[in-house]
Amino acid sequence: MRLAGTQAAVRRVWTVELRPRAGGPRLFCIQCKAHTHPVDVSSARSAALTHLASHARAEALPGHLRTCQCRALGCTWHSRSRGCGGLVLLALTRQAGGRSWRLADACAACAAATSETAVVPDTLLGARRPKPAGGILRRAHHGLSPGPDERARVREMLTYLSATLPQFTSPAARLLALQCALRSDTRGHVTVADGLLRSMRLRGRRELWLELAQAGWLETTSPRPGSVAVRLLDATVLDQAPGRGARRRAAHWALHPTPLVLPAAAPAVLRLTALALASHTFRTEDLDAVSRLCGNSPQQTMELLDRLVSARTLAAWHHHQDTDEVLWQFPQQLPRYSADRDS
């Protein structure tokens, strides 16, 4: 991360506000002074993110020139301070109960410590990732360990959904939104087969589609026999990279997130928590960050971790109160010293 240098730091902070106007509320951009057409509350979130993303694309900078904007202001965006650290990322923050949205460069430590903040992955800004050597595409199989791309793609989308969906969105609706986002085409259309819904134990759960529709995130289209067809209203999701095939492999892994696979009959809140943990490359994360991925409070997250241990999905977990980090251990995971000795 670049914290200082000989060149003047470039300010990369963009904010839009939802302001009341005759004919309906409008979004106002603090930077370009642009007003949108009247929007309703349900579509304001998507419109705000679309506008903010356009600024980030138009004002793109090489990684070595990006600096933590939170640090530049004395880390006033969060109460808990452990110092800046990690890569500089694009952090999306929901403010004033959704009446204001901020997109800014922030280091990983500041992004994790700022409330109601999620990292916007590069894949949602059209940044293409390098293809595997030789153009070989790996096929996902049930029960096999995921590659780093599938794991990262699921974590990125969970992070993005934690900011775009209302905080009270149910775990089952979040799992459904994840599958729709990863399987949608370039126009935002996706047809969810009846067999997929049955495998997720979500078949016939019409209230989940209604929940996402009321949040302004999708709308149902012409129904097809044995499936549900929807169109995503979140314009930012339409700019995902890489292609649909790679995203579908990530969606498949999310159904069986080894090594934390739970029975399909397990409650959705447990399956979502296990998926959030399995999507991390390192088995440690801020408690608040894990809670945001699942839409839970920190206390609820700790209770769910206890339930995962009771179900033997996790071997153990520990909360470091001084750093507010949680560390978890997968079943049959060798102790670190033993693994180092055998290598």
Short mmCIF file of N, CA and C in Angstrom, two decimals, residues 125-219:
data_model
loop_
_atom_site.label_atom_id
_atom_site.label_comp_id
_atom_site.label_asym_id
_atom_site.label_seq_id
_atom_site.Cartn_x
_atom_site.Cartn_y
_atom_site.Cartn_z
N LEU A 125 -16.26 -3.64 -11.77
CA LEU A 125 -15.95 -2.40 -12.47
C LEU A 125 -15.40 -2.67 -13.85
N GLY A 126 -15.56 -3.90 -14.31
CA GLY A 126 -15.14 -4.23 -15.66
C GLY A 126 -13.67 -4.54 -15.79
N ALA A 127 -12.94 -4.66 -14.68
CA ALA A 127 -11.52 -4.98 -14.77
C ALA A 127 -11.34 -6.46 -15.06
N ARG A 128 -10.68 -6.78 -16.14
CA ARG A 128 -10.51 -8.17 -16.54
C ARG A 128 -9.35 -8.81 -15.82
N ARG A 129 -9.56 -10.02 -15.38
CA ARG A 129 -8.49 -10.77 -14.75
C ARG A 129 -7.72 -11.56 -15.79
N PRO A 130 -6.43 -11.80 -15.56
CA PRO A 130 -5.68 -12.59 -16.52
C PRO A 130 -6.20 -14.01 -16.58
N LYS A 131 -6.21 -14.59 -17.79
CA LYS A 131 -6.68 -15.95 -17.96
C LYS A 131 -5.61 -16.93 -17.50
N PRO A 132 -5.99 -18.15 -17.11
CA PRO A 132 -5.01 -19.14 -16.72
C PRO A 132 -4.07 -19.44 -17.88
N ALA A 133 -2.84 -19.84 -17.54
CA ALA A 133 -1.84 -20.14 -18.56
C ALA A 133 -2.36 -21.22 -19.50
N GLY A 134 -2.18 -20.97 -20.81
CA GLY A 134 -2.62 -21.93 -21.80
C GLY A 134 -4.11 -21.89 -22.06
N GLY A 135 -4.81 -20.95 -21.42
CA GLY A 135 -6.24 -20.82 -21.66
C GLY A 135 -7.05 -21.99 -21.12
N ILE A 136 -6.49 -22.75 -20.17
CA ILE A 136 -7.20 -23.91 -19.64
C ILE A 136 -8.21 -23.45 -18.61
N LEU A 137 -9.44 -23.87 -18.76
CA LEU A 137 -10.49 -23.54 -17.81
C LEU A 137 -10.80 -24.76 -16.98
N ARG A 138 -10.75 -24.60 -15.66
CA ARG A 138 -11.03 -25.73 -14.78
C ARG A 138 -12.52 -25.90 -14.62
N ARG A 139 -12.94 -27.12 -14.58
CA ARG A 139 -14.35 -27.42 -14.40
C ARG A 139 -14.60 -27.75 -12.94
N ALA A 140 -15.64 -27.14 -12.40
CA ALA A 140 -15.96 -27.37 -11.00
C ALA A 140 -16.69 -28.69 -10.84
N HIS A 141 -16.30 -29.45 -9.83
CA HIS A 141 -16.95 -30.72 -9.54
C HIS A 141 -17.39 -30.74 -8.10
N HIS A 142 -18.47 -31.40 -7.85
CA HIS A 142 -18.97 -31.52 -6.49
C HIS A 142 -17.94 -32.22 -5.62
N GLY A 143 -17.64 -31.59 -4.46
CA GLY A 143 -16.75 -32.22 -3.50
C GLY A 143 -15.28 -31.91 -3.70
N LEU A 144 -14.90 -31.21 -4.78
CA LEU A 144 -13.50 -30.88 -4.99
C LEU A 144 -13.20 -29.51 -4.41
N SER A 145 -11.95 -29.32 -4.00
CA SER A 145 -11.56 -28.03 -3.45
C SER A 145 -11.61 -26.98 -4.55
N PRO A 146 -12.04 -25.76 -4.22
CA PRO A 146 -12.16 -24.72 -5.24
C PRO A 146 -10.80 -24.14 -5.57
N GLY A 147 -10.70 -23.56 -6.75
CA GLY A 147 -9.53 -22.78 -7.08
C GLY A 147 -9.66 -21.41 -6.45
N PRO A 148 -8.58 -20.64 -6.46
CA PRO A 148 -8.63 -19.32 -5.82
C PRO A 148 -9.63 -18.38 -6.49
N ASP A 149 -9.86 -18.55 -7.79
CA ASP A 149 -10.79 -17.67 -8.48
C ASP A 149 -12.22 -17.86 -8.01
N GLU A 150 -12.67 -19.12 -7.90
CA GLU A 150 -14.04 -19.37 -7.45
C GLU A 150 -14.26 -18.85 -6.03
N ARG A 151 -13.32 -19.15 -5.17
CA ARG A 151 -13.43 -18.71 -3.78
C ARG A 151 -13.47 -17.18 -3.70
N ALA A 152 -12.56 -16.53 -4.42
CA ALA A 152 -12.50 -15.06 -4.38
C ALA A 152 -13.75 -14.44 -4.99
N ARG A 153 -14.25 -15.04 -6.06
CA ARG A 153 -15.42 -14.46 -6.73
C ARG A 153 -16.65 -14.52 -5.83
N VAL A 154 -16.81 -15.61 -5.11
CA VAL A 154 -17.94 -15.73 -4.19
C VAL A 154 -17.79 -14.72 -3.06
N ARG A 155 -16.59 -14.59 -2.51
CA ARG A 155 -16.39 -13.64 -1.42
C ARG A 155 -16.64 -12.21 -1.89
N GLU A 156 -16.18 -11.88 -3.10
CA GLU A 156 -16.40 -10.53 -3.63
C GLU A 156 -17.89 -10.24 -3.79
N MET A 157 -18.64 -11.21 -4.30
CA MET A 157 -20.06 -10.97 -4.50
C MET A 157 -20.81 -10.90 -3.18
N LEU A 158 -20.44 -11.74 -2.21
CA LEU A 158 -21.05 -11.63 -0.89
C LEU A 158 -20.78 -10.26 -0.28
N THR A 159 -19.55 -9.77 -0.47
CA THR A 159 -19.19 -8.45 0.05
C THR A 159 -20.03 -7.37 -0.61
N TYR A 160 -20.17 -7.46 -1.92
CA TYR A 160 -20.95 -6.45 -2.64
C TYR A 160 -22.42 -6.49 -2.22
N LEU A 161 -22.98 -7.69 -2.12
CA LEU A 161 -24.38 -7.81 -1.74
C LEU A 161 -24.62 -7.32 -0.32
N SER A 162 -23.61 -7.42 0.54
CA SER A 162 -23.78 -6.94 1.91
C SER A 162 -24.01 -5.44 1.96
N ALA A 163 -23.56 -4.73 0.92
CA ALA A 163 -23.77 -3.28 0.87
C ALA A 163 -25.01 -2.91 0.07
N THR A 164 -25.32 -3.69 -0.96
CA THR A 164 -26.42 -3.31 -1.84
C THR A 164 -27.79 -3.77 -1.34
N LEU A 165 -27.84 -4.90 -0.65
CA LEU A 165 -29.11 -5.39 -0.13
C LEU A 165 -29.41 -4.76 1.22
N PRO A 166 -30.67 -4.55 1.55
CA PRO A 166 -31.00 -4.02 2.88
C PRO A 166 -30.45 -4.93 3.98
N GLN A 167 -30.11 -4.33 5.09
CA GLN A 167 -29.49 -5.09 6.17
C GLN A 167 -30.40 -6.20 6.69
N PHE A 168 -31.71 -6.00 6.61
CA PHE A 168 -32.65 -6.99 7.15
C PHE A 168 -32.96 -8.10 6.15
N THR A 169 -32.28 -8.14 5.00
CA THR A 169 -32.51 -9.20 4.02
C THR A 169 -32.23 -10.56 4.65
N SER A 170 -33.12 -11.51 4.45
CA SER A 170 -32.99 -12.82 5.09
C SER A 170 -31.82 -13.60 4.51
N PRO A 171 -31.25 -14.54 5.27
CA PRO A 171 -30.15 -15.36 4.76
C PRO A 171 -30.53 -16.14 3.50
N ALA A 172 -31.75 -16.67 3.45
CA ALA A 172 -32.17 -17.43 2.27
C ALA A 172 -32.22 -16.53 1.04
N ALA A 173 -32.71 -15.30 1.20
CA ALA A 173 -32.75 -14.37 0.08
C ALA A 173 -31.34 -13.98 -0.36
N ARG A 174 -30.41 -13.87 0.57
CA ARG A 174 -29.02 -13.56 0.21
C ARG A 174 -28.40 -14.69 -0.59
N LEU A 175 -28.66 -15.94 -0.20
CA LEU A 175 -28.15 -17.08 -0.96
C LEU A 175 -28.74 -17.10 -2.36
N LEU A 176 -30.01 -16.77 -2.47
CA LEU A 176 -30.66 -16.73 -3.77
C LEU A 176 -30.10 -15.60 -4.63
N ALA A 177 -29.89 -14.43 -4.03
CA ALA A 177 -29.33 -13.29 -4.76
C ALA A 177 -27.92 -13.61 -5.26
N LEU A 178 -27.14 -14.32 -4.46
CA LEU A 178 -25.79 -14.69 -4.87
C LEU A 178 -25.82 -15.55 -6.12
N GLN A 179 -26.70 -16.55 -6.15
CA GLN A 179 -26.80 -17.42 -7.31
C GLN A 179 -27.25 -16.64 -8.54
N CYS A 180 -28.21 -15.74 -8.37
CA CYS A 180 -28.70 -14.94 -9.50
C CYS A 180 -27.61 -14.04 -10.05
N ALA A 181 -26.86 -13.39 -9.16
CA ALA A 181 -25.82 -12.46 -9.61
C ALA A 181 -24.71 -13.18 -10.36
N LEU A 182 -24.34 -14.36 -9.89
CA LEU A 182 -23.24 -15.09 -10.53
C LEU A 182 -23.67 -15.79 -11.82
N ARG A 183 -24.96 -16.06 -11.97
CA ARG A 183 -25.44 -16.80 -13.15
C ARG A 183 -26.08 -15.91 -14.21
N SER A 184 -26.23 -14.62 -13.96
CA SER A 184 -26.94 -13.75 -14.89
C SER A 184 -26.12 -13.50 -16.15
N ASP A 185 -26.82 -13.16 -17.24
CA ASP A 185 -26.13 -12.83 -18.48
C ASP A 185 -25.83 -11.33 -18.51
N THR A 186 -25.34 -10.84 -19.64
CA THR A 186 -24.91 -9.44 -19.72
C THR A 186 -26.07 -8.46 -19.67
N ARG A 187 -27.28 -8.94 -19.86
CA ARG A 187 -28.46 -8.07 -19.76
C ARG A 187 -29.14 -8.18 -18.40
N GLY A 188 -28.56 -8.97 -17.51
CA GLY A 188 -29.14 -9.12 -16.19
C GLY A 188 -30.22 -10.16 -16.10
N HIS A 189 -30.41 -10.94 -17.16
CA HIS A 189 -31.44 -11.98 -17.15
C HIS A 189 -30.86 -13.29 -16.63
N VAL A 190 -31.65 -14.00 -15.86
CA VAL A 190 -31.24 -15.31 -15.37
C VAL A 190 -32.48 -16.16 -15.16
N THR A 191 -32.38 -17.41 -15.56
CA THR A 191 -33.45 -18.37 -15.33
C THR A 191 -32.96 -19.40 -14.33
N VAL A 192 -33.61 -19.45 -13.20
CA VAL A 192 -33.22 -20.36 -12.12
C VAL A 192 -34.06 -21.62 -12.25
N ALA A 193 -33.39 -22.72 -12.55
CA ALA A 193 -34.10 -23.98 -12.78
C ALA A 193 -34.71 -24.51 -11.49
N ASP A 194 -35.78 -25.25 -11.66
CA ASP A 194 -36.48 -25.82 -10.52
C ASP A 194 -35.57 -26.77 -9.74
N GLY A 195 -34.71 -27.50 -10.46
CA GLY A 195 -33.80 -28.42 -9.78
C GLY A 195 -32.81 -27.70 -8.88
N LEU A 196 -32.33 -26.53 -9.32
CA LEU A 196 -31.41 -25.76 -8.48
C LEU A 196 -32.10 -25.29 -7.22
N LEU A 197 -33.32 -24.79 -7.36
CA LEU A 197 -34.07 -24.33 -6.19
C LEU A 197 -34.35 -25.49 -5.24
N ARG A 198 -34.63 -26.66 -5.80
CA ARG A 198 -34.90 -27.83 -4.96
C ARG A 198 -33.65 -28.23 -4.18
N SER A 199 -32.49 -28.17 -4.85
CA SER A 199 -31.24 -28.55 -4.17
C SER A 199 -30.89 -27.57 -3.06
N MET A 200 -31.33 -26.31 -3.19
CA MET A 200 -31.08 -25.30 -2.16
C MET A 200 -32.17 -25.28 -1.10
N ARG A 201 -33.17 -26.15 -1.25
CA ARG A 201 -34.33 -26.19 -0.35
C ARG A 201 -35.08 -24.85 -0.38
N LEU A 202 -35.13 -24.23 -1.55
CA LEU A 202 -35.82 -22.95 -1.70
C LEU A 202 -36.94 -23.03 -2.73
N ARG A 203 -37.27 -24.22 -3.17
CA ARG A 203 -38.34 -24.37 -4.15
C ARG A 203 -39.68 -24.00 -3.52
N GLY A 204 -40.44 -23.19 -4.24
CA GLY A 204 -41.74 -22.77 -3.75
C GLY A 204 -41.70 -21.62 -2.76
N ARG A 205 -40.51 -21.09 -2.48
CA ARG A 205 -40.38 -19.98 -1.53
C ARG A 205 -40.61 -18.65 -2.26
N ARG A 206 -41.82 -18.39 -2.64
CA ARG A 206 -42.14 -17.19 -3.41
C ARG A 206 -41.86 -15.92 -2.62
N GLU A 207 -41.90 -16.03 -1.29
CA GLU A 207 -41.66 -14.83 -0.48
C GLU A 207 -40.24 -14.30 -0.63
N LEU A 208 -39.30 -15.19 -1.01
CA LEU A 208 -37.91 -14.75 -1.19
C LEU A 208 -37.78 -13.88 -2.44
N TRP A 209 -38.44 -14.28 -3.52
CA TRP A 209 -38.43 -13.46 -4.73
C TRP A 209 -39.10 -12.11 -4.46
N LEU A 210 -40.19 -12.14 -3.69
CA LEU A 210 -40.88 -10.90 -3.35
C LEU A 210 -39.99 -10.01 -2.49
N GLU A 211 -39.23 -10.62 -1.59
CA GLU A 211 -38.33 -9.85 -0.73
C GLU A 211 -37.28 -9.11 -1.55
N LEU A 212 -36.68 -9.80 -2.53
CA LEU A 212 -35.67 -9.16 -3.38
C LEU A 212 -36.29 -8.14 -4.32
N ALA A 213 -37.53 -8.40 -4.75
CA ALA A 213 -38.21 -7.44 -5.62
C ALA A 213 -38.56 -6.16 -4.85
N GLN A 214 -39.01 -6.31 -3.62
CA GLN A 214 -39.34 -5.13 -2.81
C GLN A 214 -38.10 -4.31 -2.47
N ALA A 215 -36.94 -4.97 -2.46
CA ALA A 215 -35.68 -4.25 -2.23
C ALA A 215 -35.21 -3.53 -3.49
N GLY A 216 -35.94 -3.71 -4.60
CA GLY A 216 -35.56 -3.06 -5.85
C GLY A 216 -34.37 -3.69 -6.52
N TRP A 217 -34.10 -4.97 -6.20
CA TRP A 217 -32.90 -5.62 -6.73
C TRP A 217 -33.18 -6.45 -7.97
N LEU A 218 -34.40 -6.97 -8.10
CA LEU A 218 -34.76 -7.75 -9.28
C LEU A 218 -36.25 -7.65 -9.52
N GLU A 219 -36.66 -8.14 -10.69
CA GLU A 219 -38.07 -8.26 -11.01
C GLU A 219 -38.28 -9.57 -11.76
#
